[in-house]
GROMACS .gro file of C-alpha atoms in nm:
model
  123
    1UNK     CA    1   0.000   0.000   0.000
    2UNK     CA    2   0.155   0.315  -0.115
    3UNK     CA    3  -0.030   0.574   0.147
    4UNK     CA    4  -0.167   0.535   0.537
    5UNK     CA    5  -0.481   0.668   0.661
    6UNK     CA    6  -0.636   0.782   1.022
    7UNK     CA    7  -0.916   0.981   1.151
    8UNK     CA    8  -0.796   1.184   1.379
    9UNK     CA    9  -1.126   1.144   1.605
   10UNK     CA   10  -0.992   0.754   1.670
   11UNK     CA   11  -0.655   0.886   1.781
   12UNK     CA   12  -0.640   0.923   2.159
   13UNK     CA   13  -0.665   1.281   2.276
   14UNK     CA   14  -0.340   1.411   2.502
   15UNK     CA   15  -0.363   1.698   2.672
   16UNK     CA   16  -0.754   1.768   2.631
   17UNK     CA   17  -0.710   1.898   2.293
   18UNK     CA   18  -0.404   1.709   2.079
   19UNK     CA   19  -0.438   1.413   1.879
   20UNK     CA   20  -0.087   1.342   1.751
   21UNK     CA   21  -0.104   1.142   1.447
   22UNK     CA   22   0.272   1.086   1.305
   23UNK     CA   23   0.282   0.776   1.475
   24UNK     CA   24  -0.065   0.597   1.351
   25UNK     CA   25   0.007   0.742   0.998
   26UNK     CA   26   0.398   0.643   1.117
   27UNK     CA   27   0.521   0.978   0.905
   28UNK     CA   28   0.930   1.005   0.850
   29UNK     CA   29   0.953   1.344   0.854
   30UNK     CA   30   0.665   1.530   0.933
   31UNK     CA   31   0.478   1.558   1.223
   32UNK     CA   32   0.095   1.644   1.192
   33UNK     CA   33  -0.139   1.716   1.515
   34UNK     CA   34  -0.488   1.825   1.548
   35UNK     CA   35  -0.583   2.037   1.810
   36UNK     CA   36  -0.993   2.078   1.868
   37UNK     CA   37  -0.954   2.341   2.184
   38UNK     CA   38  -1.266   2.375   2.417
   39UNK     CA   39  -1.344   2.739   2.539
   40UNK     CA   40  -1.051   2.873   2.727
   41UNK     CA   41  -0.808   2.624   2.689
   42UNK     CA   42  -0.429   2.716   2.685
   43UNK     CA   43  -0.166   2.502   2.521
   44UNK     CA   44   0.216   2.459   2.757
   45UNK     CA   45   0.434   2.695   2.622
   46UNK     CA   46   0.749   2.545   2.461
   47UNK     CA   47   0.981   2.565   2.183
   48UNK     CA   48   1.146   2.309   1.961
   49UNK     CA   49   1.517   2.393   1.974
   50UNK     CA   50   1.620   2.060   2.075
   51UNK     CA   51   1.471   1.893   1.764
   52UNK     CA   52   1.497   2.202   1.512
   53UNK     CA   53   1.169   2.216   1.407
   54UNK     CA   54   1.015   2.470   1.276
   55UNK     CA   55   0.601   2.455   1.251
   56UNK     CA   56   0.328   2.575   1.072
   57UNK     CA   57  -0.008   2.585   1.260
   58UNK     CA   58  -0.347   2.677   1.040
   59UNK     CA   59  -0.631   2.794   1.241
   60UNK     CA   60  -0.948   2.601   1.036
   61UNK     CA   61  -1.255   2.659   1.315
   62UNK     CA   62  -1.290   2.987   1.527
   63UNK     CA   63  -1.087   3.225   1.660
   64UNK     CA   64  -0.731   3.216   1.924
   65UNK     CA   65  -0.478   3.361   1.975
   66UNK     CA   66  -0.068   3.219   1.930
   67UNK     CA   67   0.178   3.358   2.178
   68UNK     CA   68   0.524   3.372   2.032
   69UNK     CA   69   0.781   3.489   2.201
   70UNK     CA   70   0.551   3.703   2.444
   71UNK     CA   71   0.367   3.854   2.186
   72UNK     CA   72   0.038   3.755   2.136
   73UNK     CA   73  -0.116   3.687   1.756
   74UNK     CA   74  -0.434   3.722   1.686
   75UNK     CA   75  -0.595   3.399   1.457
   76UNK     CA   76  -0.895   3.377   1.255
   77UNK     CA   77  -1.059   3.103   1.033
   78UNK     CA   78  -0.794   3.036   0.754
   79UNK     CA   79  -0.493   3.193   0.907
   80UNK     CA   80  -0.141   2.999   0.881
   81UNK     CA   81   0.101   3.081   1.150
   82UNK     CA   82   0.509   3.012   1.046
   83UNK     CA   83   0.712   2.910   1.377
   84UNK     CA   84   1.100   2.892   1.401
   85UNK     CA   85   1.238   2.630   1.628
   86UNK     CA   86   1.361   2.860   1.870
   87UNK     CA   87   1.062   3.052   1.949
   88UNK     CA   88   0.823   3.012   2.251
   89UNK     CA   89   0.493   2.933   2.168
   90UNK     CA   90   0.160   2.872   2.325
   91UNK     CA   91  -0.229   2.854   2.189
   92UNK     CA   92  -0.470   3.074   2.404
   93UNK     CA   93  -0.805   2.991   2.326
   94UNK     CA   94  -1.059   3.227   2.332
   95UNK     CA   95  -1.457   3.174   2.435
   96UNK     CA   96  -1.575   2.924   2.189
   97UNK     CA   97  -1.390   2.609   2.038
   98UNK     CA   98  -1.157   2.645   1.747
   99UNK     CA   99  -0.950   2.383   1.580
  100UNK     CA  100  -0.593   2.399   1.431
  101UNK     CA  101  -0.390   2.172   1.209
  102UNK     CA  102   0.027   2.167   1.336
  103UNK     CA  103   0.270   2.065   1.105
  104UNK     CA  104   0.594   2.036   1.205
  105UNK     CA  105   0.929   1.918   1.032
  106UNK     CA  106   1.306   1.989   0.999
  107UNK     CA  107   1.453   2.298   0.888
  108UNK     CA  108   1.507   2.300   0.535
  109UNK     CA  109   1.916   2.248   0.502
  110UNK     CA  110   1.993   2.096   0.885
  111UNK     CA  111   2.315   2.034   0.977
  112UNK     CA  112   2.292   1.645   0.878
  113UNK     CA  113   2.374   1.753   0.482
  114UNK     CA  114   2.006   1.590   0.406
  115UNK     CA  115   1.845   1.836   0.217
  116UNK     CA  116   1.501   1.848   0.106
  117UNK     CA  117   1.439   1.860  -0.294
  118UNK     CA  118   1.119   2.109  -0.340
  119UNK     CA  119   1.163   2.143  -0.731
  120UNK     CA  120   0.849   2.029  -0.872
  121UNK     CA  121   0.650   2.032  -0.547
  122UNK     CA  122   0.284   2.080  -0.626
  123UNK     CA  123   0.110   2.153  -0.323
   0.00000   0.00000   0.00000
């Protein structure tokens, strides 16, 4: 089989909002989380400079807000977020649920010499 597939509602929720589903889809190099946040909720704040990763989190359902670095970012419907590995982060949700999709992977050009081809990416 040449692809893997998972709803994320079967995945087991951590943390009253993630469902982390790199290992069910077992990804290489990508890590991809929902996050349905109830009223009020507030994600731990943390980075990823032990790992390098950078993320990308789209807001597809309601409103929050992303903390980076101490300064808050306002989110609506359809907003993507870019994240370096170095910076703080933290979702602050505001008075009704919202949902985000995470992605996460290595920096483009790590230290390891592996870098990713993008020529001819469609997507």
């Amino acid at each position: 089989m040449s692809y893997r597939k998972v709803n994320y509602e079967e995945v087991d929720q951590v943390s009253s909002a993630m469902h982390f589903l790199s290992d069910p889809l077992e990804t290489e190099q990508v890590g991809v989380t929902v996050a349905r946040c109830d009223p009020g909720w507030n994600s731990k704040p943390h980075d990823h400079t032990d790992n390098e990763h950078e993320e990308v989190y789209v807001l597809i359902e309601g409103a929050a807000t992303v903390v980076i670095d101490d300064e808050p970012v306002a989110m609506e419907t359809g907003d993507a977020l870019w994240i370096p590995p170095a910076s703080t982060r933290q979702i602050r949700n505001g008075d009704e649920e919202s949902a985000f999709v995470l992605v996460s992977a290595p920096s483009i050009g790590d230290d390891d010499g592996d870098e990713w081809l993008l020529s001819g990416f469609a997507g």
